[in-house]
Short mmCIF file of C-alpha atoms and ligand atoms in Angstrom, two decimals:
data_model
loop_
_atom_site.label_atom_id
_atom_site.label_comp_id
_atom_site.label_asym_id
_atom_site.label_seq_id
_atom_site.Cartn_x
_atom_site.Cartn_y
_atom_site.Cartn_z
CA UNK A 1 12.22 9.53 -21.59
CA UNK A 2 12.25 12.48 -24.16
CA UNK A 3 12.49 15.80 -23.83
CA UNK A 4 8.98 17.07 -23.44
CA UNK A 5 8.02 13.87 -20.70
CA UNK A 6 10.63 14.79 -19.21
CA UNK A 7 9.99 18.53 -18.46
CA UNK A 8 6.45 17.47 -17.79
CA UNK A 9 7.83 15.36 -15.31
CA UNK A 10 9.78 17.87 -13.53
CA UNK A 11 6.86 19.92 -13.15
CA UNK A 12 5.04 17.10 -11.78
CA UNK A 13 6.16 16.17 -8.11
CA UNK A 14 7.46 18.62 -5.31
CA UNK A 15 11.11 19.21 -4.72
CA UNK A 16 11.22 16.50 -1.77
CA UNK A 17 9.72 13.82 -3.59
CA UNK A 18 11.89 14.35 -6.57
CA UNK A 19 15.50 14.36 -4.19
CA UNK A 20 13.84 10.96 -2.27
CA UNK A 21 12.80 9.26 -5.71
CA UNK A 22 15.80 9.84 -7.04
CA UNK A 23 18.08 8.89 -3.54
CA UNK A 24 15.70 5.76 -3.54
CA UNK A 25 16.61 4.80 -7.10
CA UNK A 26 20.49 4.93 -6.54
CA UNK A 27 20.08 2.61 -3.97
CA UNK A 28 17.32 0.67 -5.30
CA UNK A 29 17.86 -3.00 -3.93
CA UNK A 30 17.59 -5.77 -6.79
CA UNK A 31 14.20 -7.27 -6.13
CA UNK A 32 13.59 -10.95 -6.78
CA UNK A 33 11.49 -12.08 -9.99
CA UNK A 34 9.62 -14.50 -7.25
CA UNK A 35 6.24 -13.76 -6.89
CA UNK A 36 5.30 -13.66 -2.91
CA UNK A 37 1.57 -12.94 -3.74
CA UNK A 38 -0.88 -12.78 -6.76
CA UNK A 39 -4.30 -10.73 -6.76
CA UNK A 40 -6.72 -11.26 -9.62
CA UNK A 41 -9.68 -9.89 -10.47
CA UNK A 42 -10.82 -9.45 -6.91
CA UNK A 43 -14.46 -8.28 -6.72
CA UNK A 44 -15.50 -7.44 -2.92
CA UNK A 45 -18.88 -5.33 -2.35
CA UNK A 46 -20.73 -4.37 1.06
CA UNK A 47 -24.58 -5.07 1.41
CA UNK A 48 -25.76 -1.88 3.27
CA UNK A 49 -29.32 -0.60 3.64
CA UNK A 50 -28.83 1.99 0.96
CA UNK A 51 -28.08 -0.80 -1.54
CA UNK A 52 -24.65 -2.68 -2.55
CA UNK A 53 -21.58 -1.28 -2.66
CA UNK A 54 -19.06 -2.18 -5.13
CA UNK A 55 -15.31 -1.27 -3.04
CA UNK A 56 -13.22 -4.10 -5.13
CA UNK A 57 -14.36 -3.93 -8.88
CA UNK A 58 -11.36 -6.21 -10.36
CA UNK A 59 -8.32 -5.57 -8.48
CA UNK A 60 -5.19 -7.13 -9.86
CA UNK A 61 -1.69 -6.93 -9.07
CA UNK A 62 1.90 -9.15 -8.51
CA UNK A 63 4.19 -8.86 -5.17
CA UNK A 64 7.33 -9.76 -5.72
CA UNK A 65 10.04 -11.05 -3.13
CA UNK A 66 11.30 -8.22 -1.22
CA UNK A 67 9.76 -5.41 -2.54
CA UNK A 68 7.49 -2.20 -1.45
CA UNK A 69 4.18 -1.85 -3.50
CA UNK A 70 2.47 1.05 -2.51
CA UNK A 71 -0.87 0.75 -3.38
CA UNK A 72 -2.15 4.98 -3.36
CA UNK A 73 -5.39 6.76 -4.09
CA UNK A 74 -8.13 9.04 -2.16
CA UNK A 75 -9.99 8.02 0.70
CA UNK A 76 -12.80 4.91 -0.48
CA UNK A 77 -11.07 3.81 -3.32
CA UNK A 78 -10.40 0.27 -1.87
CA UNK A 79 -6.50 0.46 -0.89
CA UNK A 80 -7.83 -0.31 2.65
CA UNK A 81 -10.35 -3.14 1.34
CA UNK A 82 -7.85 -4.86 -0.84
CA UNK A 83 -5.66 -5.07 2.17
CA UNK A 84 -8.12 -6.83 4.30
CA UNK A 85 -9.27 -9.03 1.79
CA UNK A 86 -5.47 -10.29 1.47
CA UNK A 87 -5.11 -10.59 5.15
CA UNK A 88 -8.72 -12.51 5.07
CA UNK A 89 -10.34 -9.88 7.62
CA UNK A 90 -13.38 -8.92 5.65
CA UNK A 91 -16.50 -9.89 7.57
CA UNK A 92 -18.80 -11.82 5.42
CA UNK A 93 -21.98 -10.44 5.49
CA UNK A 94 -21.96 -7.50 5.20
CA UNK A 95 -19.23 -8.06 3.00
CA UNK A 96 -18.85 -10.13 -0.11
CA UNK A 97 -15.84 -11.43 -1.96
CA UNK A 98 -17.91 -11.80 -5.37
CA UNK A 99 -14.90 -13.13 -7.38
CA UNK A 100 -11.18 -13.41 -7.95
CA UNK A 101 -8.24 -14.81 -6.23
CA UNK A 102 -5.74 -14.10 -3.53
CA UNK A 103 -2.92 -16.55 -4.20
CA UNK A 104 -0.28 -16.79 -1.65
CA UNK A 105 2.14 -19.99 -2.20
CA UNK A 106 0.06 -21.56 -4.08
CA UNK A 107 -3.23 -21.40 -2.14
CA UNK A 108 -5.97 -19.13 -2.86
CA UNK A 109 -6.45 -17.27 0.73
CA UNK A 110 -10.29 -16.48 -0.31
CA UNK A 111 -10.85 -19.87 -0.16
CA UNK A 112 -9.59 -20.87 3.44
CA UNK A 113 -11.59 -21.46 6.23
CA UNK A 114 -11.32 -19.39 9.34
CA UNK A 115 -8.95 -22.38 10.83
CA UNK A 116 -6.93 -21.68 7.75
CA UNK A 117 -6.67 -18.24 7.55
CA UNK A 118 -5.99 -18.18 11.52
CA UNK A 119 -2.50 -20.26 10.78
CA UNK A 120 -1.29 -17.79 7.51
CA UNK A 121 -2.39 -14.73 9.91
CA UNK A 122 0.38 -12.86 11.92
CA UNK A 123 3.18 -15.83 10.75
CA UNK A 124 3.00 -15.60 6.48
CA UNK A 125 1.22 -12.50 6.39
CA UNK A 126 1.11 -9.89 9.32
CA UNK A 127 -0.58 -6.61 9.33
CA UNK A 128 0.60 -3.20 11.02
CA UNK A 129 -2.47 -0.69 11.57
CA UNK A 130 -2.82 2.79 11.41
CA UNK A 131 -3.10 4.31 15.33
CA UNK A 132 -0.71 2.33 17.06
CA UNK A 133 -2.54 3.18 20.46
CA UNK A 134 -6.34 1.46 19.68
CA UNK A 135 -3.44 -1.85 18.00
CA UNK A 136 -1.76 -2.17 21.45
CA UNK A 137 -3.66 -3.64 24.36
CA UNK A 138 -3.27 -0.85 26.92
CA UNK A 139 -3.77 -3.39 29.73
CA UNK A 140 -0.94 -5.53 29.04
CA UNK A 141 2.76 -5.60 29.41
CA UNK A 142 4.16 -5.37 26.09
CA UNK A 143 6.71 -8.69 26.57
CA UNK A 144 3.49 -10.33 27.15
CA UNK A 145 1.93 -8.66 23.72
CA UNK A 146 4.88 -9.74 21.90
CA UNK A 147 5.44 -13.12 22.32
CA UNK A 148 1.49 -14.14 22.65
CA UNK A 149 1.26 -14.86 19.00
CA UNK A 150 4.97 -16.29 18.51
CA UNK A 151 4.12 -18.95 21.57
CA UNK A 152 0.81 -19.83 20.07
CA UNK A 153 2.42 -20.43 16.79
CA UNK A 154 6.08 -21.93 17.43
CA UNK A 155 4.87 -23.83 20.51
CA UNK A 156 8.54 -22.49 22.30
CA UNK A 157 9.10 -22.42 26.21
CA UNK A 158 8.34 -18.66 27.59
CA UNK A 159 12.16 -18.12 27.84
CA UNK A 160 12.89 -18.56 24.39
CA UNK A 161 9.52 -16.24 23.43
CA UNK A 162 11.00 -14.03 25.84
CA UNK A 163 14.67 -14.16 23.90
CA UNK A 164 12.75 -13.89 20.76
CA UNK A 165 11.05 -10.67 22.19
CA UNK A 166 14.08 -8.95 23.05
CA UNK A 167 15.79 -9.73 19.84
CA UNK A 168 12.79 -7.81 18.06
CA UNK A 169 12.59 -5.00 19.87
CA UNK A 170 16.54 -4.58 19.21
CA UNK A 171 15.73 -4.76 15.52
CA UNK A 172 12.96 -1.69 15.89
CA UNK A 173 15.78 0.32 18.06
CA UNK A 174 14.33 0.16 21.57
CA UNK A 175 16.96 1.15 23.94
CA UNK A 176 17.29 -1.23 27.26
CA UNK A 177 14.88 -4.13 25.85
CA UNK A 178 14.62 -6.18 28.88
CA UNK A 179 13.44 -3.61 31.26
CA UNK A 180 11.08 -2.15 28.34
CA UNK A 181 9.55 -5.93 28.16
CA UNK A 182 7.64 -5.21 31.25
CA UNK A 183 6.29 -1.52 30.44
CA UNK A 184 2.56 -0.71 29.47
CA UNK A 185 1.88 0.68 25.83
CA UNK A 186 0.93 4.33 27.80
CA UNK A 187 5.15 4.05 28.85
CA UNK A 188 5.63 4.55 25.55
CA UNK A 189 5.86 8.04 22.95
CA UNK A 190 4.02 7.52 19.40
CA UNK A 191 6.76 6.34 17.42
CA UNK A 192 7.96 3.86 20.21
CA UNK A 193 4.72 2.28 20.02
CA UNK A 194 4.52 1.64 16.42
CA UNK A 195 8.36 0.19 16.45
CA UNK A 196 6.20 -2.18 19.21
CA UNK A 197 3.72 -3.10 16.76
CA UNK A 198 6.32 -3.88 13.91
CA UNK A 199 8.05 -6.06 16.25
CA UNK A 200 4.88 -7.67 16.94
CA UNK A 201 4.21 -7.81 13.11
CA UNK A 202 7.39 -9.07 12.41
CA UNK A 203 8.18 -11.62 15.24
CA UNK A 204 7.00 -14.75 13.49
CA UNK A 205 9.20 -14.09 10.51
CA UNK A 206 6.17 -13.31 7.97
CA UNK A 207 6.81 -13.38 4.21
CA UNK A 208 4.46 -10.63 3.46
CA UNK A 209 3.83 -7.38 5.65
CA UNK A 210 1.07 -5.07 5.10
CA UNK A 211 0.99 -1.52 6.24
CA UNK A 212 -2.06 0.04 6.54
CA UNK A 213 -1.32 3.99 6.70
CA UNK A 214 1.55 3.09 9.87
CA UNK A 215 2.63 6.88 9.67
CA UNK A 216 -0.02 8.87 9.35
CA UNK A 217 -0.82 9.40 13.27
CA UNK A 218 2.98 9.95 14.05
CA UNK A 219 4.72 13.31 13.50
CA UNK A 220 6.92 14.30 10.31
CA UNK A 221 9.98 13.64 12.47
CA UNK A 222 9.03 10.19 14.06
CA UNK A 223 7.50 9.52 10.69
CA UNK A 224 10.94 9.97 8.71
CA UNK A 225 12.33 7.06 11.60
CA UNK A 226 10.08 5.08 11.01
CA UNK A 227 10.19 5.17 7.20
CA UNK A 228 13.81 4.35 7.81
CA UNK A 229 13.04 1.23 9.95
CA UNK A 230 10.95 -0.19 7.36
CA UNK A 231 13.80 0.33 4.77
CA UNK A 232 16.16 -1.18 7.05
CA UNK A 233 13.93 -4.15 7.88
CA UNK A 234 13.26 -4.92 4.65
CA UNK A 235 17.21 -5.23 3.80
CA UNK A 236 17.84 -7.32 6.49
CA UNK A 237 14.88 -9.99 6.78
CA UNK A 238 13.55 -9.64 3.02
CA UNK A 239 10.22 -9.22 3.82
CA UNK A 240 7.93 -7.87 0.83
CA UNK A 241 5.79 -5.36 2.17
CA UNK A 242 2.46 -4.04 0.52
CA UNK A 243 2.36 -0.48 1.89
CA UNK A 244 -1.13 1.51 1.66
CA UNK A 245 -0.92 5.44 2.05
CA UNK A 246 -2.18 8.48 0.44
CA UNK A 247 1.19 10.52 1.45
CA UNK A 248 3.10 10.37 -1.74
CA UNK A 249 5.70 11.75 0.19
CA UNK A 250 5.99 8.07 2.12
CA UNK A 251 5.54 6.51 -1.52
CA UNK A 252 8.54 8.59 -2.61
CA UNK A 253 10.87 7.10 0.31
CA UNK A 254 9.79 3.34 0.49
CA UNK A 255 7.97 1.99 -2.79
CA UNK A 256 9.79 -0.25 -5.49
CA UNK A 257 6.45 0.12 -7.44
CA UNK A 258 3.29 2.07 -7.31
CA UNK A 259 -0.14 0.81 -7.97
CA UNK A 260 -2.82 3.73 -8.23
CA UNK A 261 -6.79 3.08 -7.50
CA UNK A 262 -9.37 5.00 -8.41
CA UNK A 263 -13.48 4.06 -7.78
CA UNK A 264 -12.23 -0.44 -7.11
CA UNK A 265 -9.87 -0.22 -9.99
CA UNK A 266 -6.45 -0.57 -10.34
CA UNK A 267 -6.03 2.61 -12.76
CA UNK A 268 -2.09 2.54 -12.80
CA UNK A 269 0.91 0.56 -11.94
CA UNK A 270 4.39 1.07 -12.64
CA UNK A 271 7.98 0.96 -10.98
CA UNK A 272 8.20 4.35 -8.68
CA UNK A 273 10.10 6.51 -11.46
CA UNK A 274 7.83 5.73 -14.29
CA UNK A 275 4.94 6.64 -12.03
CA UNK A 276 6.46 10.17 -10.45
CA UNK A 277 8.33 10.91 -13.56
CA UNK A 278 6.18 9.52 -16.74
CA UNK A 279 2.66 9.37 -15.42
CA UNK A 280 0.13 8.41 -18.06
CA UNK A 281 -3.41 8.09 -16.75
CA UNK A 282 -4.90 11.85 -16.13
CA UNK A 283 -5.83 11.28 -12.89
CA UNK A 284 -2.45 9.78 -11.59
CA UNK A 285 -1.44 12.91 -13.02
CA UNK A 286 -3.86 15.25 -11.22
CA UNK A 287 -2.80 13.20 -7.51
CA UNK A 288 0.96 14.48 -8.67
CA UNK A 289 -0.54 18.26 -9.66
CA UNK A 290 -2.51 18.43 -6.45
CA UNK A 291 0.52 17.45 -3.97
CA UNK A 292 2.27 20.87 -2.73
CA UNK A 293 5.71 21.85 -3.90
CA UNK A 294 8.40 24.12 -2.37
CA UNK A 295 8.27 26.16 -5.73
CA UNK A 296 4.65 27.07 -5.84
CA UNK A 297 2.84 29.20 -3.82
CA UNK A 298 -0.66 27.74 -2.23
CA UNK A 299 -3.10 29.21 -4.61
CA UNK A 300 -0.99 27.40 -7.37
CA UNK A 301 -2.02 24.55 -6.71
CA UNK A 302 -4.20 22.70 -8.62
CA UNK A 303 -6.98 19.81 -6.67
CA UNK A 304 -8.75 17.25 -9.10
CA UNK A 305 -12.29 19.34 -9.43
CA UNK A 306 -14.97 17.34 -9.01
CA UNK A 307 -15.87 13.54 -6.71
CA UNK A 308 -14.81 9.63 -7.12
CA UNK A 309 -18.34 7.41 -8.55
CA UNK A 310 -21.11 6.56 -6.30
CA UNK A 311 -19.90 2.88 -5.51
CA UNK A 312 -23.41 2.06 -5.00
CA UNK A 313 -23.76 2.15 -8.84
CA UNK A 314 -20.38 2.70 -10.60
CA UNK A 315 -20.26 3.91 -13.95
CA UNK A 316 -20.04 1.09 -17.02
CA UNK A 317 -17.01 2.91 -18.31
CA UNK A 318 -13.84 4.76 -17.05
CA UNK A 319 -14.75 5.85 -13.70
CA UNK A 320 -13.00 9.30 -13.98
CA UNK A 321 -15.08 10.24 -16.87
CA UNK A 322 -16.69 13.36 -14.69
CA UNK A 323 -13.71 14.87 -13.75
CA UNK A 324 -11.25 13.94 -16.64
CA UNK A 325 -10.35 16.87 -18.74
CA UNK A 326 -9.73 14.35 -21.71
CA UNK A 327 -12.42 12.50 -21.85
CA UNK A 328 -13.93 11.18 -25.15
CA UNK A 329 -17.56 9.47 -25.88
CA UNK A 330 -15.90 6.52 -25.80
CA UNK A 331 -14.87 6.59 -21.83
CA UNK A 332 -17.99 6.98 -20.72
CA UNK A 333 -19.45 3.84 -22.24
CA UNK A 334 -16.14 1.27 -21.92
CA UNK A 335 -14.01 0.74 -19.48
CA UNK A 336 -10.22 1.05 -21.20
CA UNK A 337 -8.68 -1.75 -21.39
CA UNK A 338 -4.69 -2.59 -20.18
CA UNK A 339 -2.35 -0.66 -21.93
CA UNK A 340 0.97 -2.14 -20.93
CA UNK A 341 3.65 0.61 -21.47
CA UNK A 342 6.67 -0.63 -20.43
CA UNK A 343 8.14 -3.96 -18.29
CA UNK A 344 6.36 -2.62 -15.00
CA UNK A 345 4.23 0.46 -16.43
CA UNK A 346 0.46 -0.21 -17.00
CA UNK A 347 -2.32 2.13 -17.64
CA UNK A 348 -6.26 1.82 -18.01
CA UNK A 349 -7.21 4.94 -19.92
CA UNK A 350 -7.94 5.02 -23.85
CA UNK A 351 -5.82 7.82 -24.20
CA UNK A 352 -3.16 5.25 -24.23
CA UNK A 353 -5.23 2.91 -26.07
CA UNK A 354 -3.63 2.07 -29.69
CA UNK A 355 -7.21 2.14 -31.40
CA UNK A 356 -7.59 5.97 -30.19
CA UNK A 357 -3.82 6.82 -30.73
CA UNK A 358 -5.15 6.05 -34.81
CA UNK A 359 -8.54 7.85 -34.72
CA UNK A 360 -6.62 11.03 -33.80
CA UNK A 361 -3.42 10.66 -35.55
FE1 SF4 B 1 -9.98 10.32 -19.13
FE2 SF4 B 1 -11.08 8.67 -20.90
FE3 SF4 B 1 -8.63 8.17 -19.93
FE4 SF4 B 1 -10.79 7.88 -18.40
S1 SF4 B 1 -10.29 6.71 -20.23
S2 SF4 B 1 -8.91 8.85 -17.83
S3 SF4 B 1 -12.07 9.56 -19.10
S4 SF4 B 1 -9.28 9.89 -21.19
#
């Protein structure tokens, strides 16, 4: 990084992200060079009355072998879409999975049948939700919640489900397990029920976990524990974990790498330092600008002026045309193609492009 970049940099994130990128990248585990999962060139759209929208408009990425890629971006950009497309929960119609491919050991998951799907869901690929309330059934003791999918899958006797059980919920840090087994999900505080639902996630011993905003209804404190548990999980079962959030504060603690969407597109991608530190698509760079920092004071702050494409009818070129301070005649008519930075770093915008790095040189 030189000088300038780096300066730039420092200006770029809030004190808090910059002490847990940099505590995360001292103890950065060594991932694996296996891949666990493959997206390409997904295309997904919604038939609605108003017309079609486009949510998926050629989605790639690679998950490796335990690793956290945190896939961020505003509200409707398709982080929530491309996770239920890889866990095979879009419903078709409305929705559409136009093109592409979901490749997970060596089958392509948006080919499967239901029957198909049903044996890679909740044992190769499990899914934690957002409110763990409306993902627990209240009516139900939550030994019974737990082992329901493990039994179905691992045809074991109800005592073993039942070890099994207990084992999890010792892995999530539930005090007294045994008597807990036989509680109801309102026994429970917020961040006790979401270390419930990562037990359930995790009790069949899936490959790939995907997180679907799992702090975001939990309090800064519980949130912090439960950030932990996912760090701690990860080290001791290797799972690889796709984690969706717009909190860059929870992408600062967890993520390996960083994918950032904008309007169906994968805009950005990078390991976590290259994307905090050496950001190179502007509006990766405006996410960074617009996240408070200790230093500043609130009217300092600076939002991305300006709203994402109408999905309904997307723009032929770079989406952020509107609300890019950059942008050139070019952008508005072609979409940029990869620029591929570094090992891990990747950006769509022509700023980055080599042909426009000659016109204006
Ligand atoms: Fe801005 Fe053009 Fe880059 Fe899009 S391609 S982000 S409009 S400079």
């Amino acid at each position: 990084m030189n000088e300038h970049q780096s300066d730039n940099a420092k200006a770029l994130v809030c004190n808090r992200q910059e002490d847990l990128v940099r505590q995360k990248g001292k103890n950065r585990k060594a991932v694996s060079t296996e891949k666990v999962l493959t997206v390409e060139e997904l295309h997904v759209s919604f038939k609605t009355f108003g017309g079609e929208v486009q949510a998926l408009r050629g989605v790639s990425f690679d998950l490796y072998k335990g690793e956290t890629l945190a896939i961020v971006g505003e509200s409707g950009c398709g982080k929530s879409v491309t996770a239920n497309t890889i866990m095979g929960l879009i419903p078709q119609p409305p929705g559409r999975i136009k093109n592409g491919k979901v490749l997970f050991k060596g089958k392509d998951l948006t080919k499967l049948s239901k029957a198909g799907l049903r044996k890679i869901q909740g044992v190769d690929i499990s899914m934690i939700f957002q409110d763990p309330m409306t993902a627990l059934n209240p009516t139900l003791q939550i030994g019974e919640q737990l082992t329901e999918g493990y039994r179905t899958h691992h045809k074991v006797s109800k005592a073993d489900a039942r070890k099994k059980a207990i084992e999890m919920l010792e892995l999530v840090g539930i005090p007294s397990p045994e008597e807990r087994l036989k509680q109801y999900p309102h026994q429970f505080s917020g961040g006790m029920r979401q270390r419930i639902v990562i037990a359930i996630a995790l009790i069949c011993e899936p490959e790939l976990l995907i997180a679907d905003e799992p702090t975001t209804a939990l309090d800064v404190t519980i949130q912090a524990q439960i950030l932990e548990l996912f760090d701690e999980i990860q080290e001791k079962t290797g799972v690889s974990i796709i984690l969706i959030t717009h909190d860059l504060g929870v992408v600062a603690k967890i993520a390996d790498r960083i994918a950032v969407m904008y309007a169906g597109k994968v805009i950005e991608i990078g390991e976590k330092r290259e994307i905090f530190y050496t950001p190179q698509h502007p509006y990766t760079k405006g996410l960074l600008n617009s996240v408070p920092r200790l230093d500043l004071k609130e009217e300092e702050l600076q939002p991305i002026e300006g709203t994402p494409p109408d999905l309904f009818a997307p723009p032929e070129g770079c989406p952020f045309t509107a609300r890019c301070p950059f942008a050139m005649d070019v952008c508005d008519r072609v979409y940029p193609e990869t620029t591929q930075l570094t090992k891990d770093h990747a950006v769509n915008c022509w700023l980055q492009d080599e042909r426009s790095k000659l016109v204006f040189t």
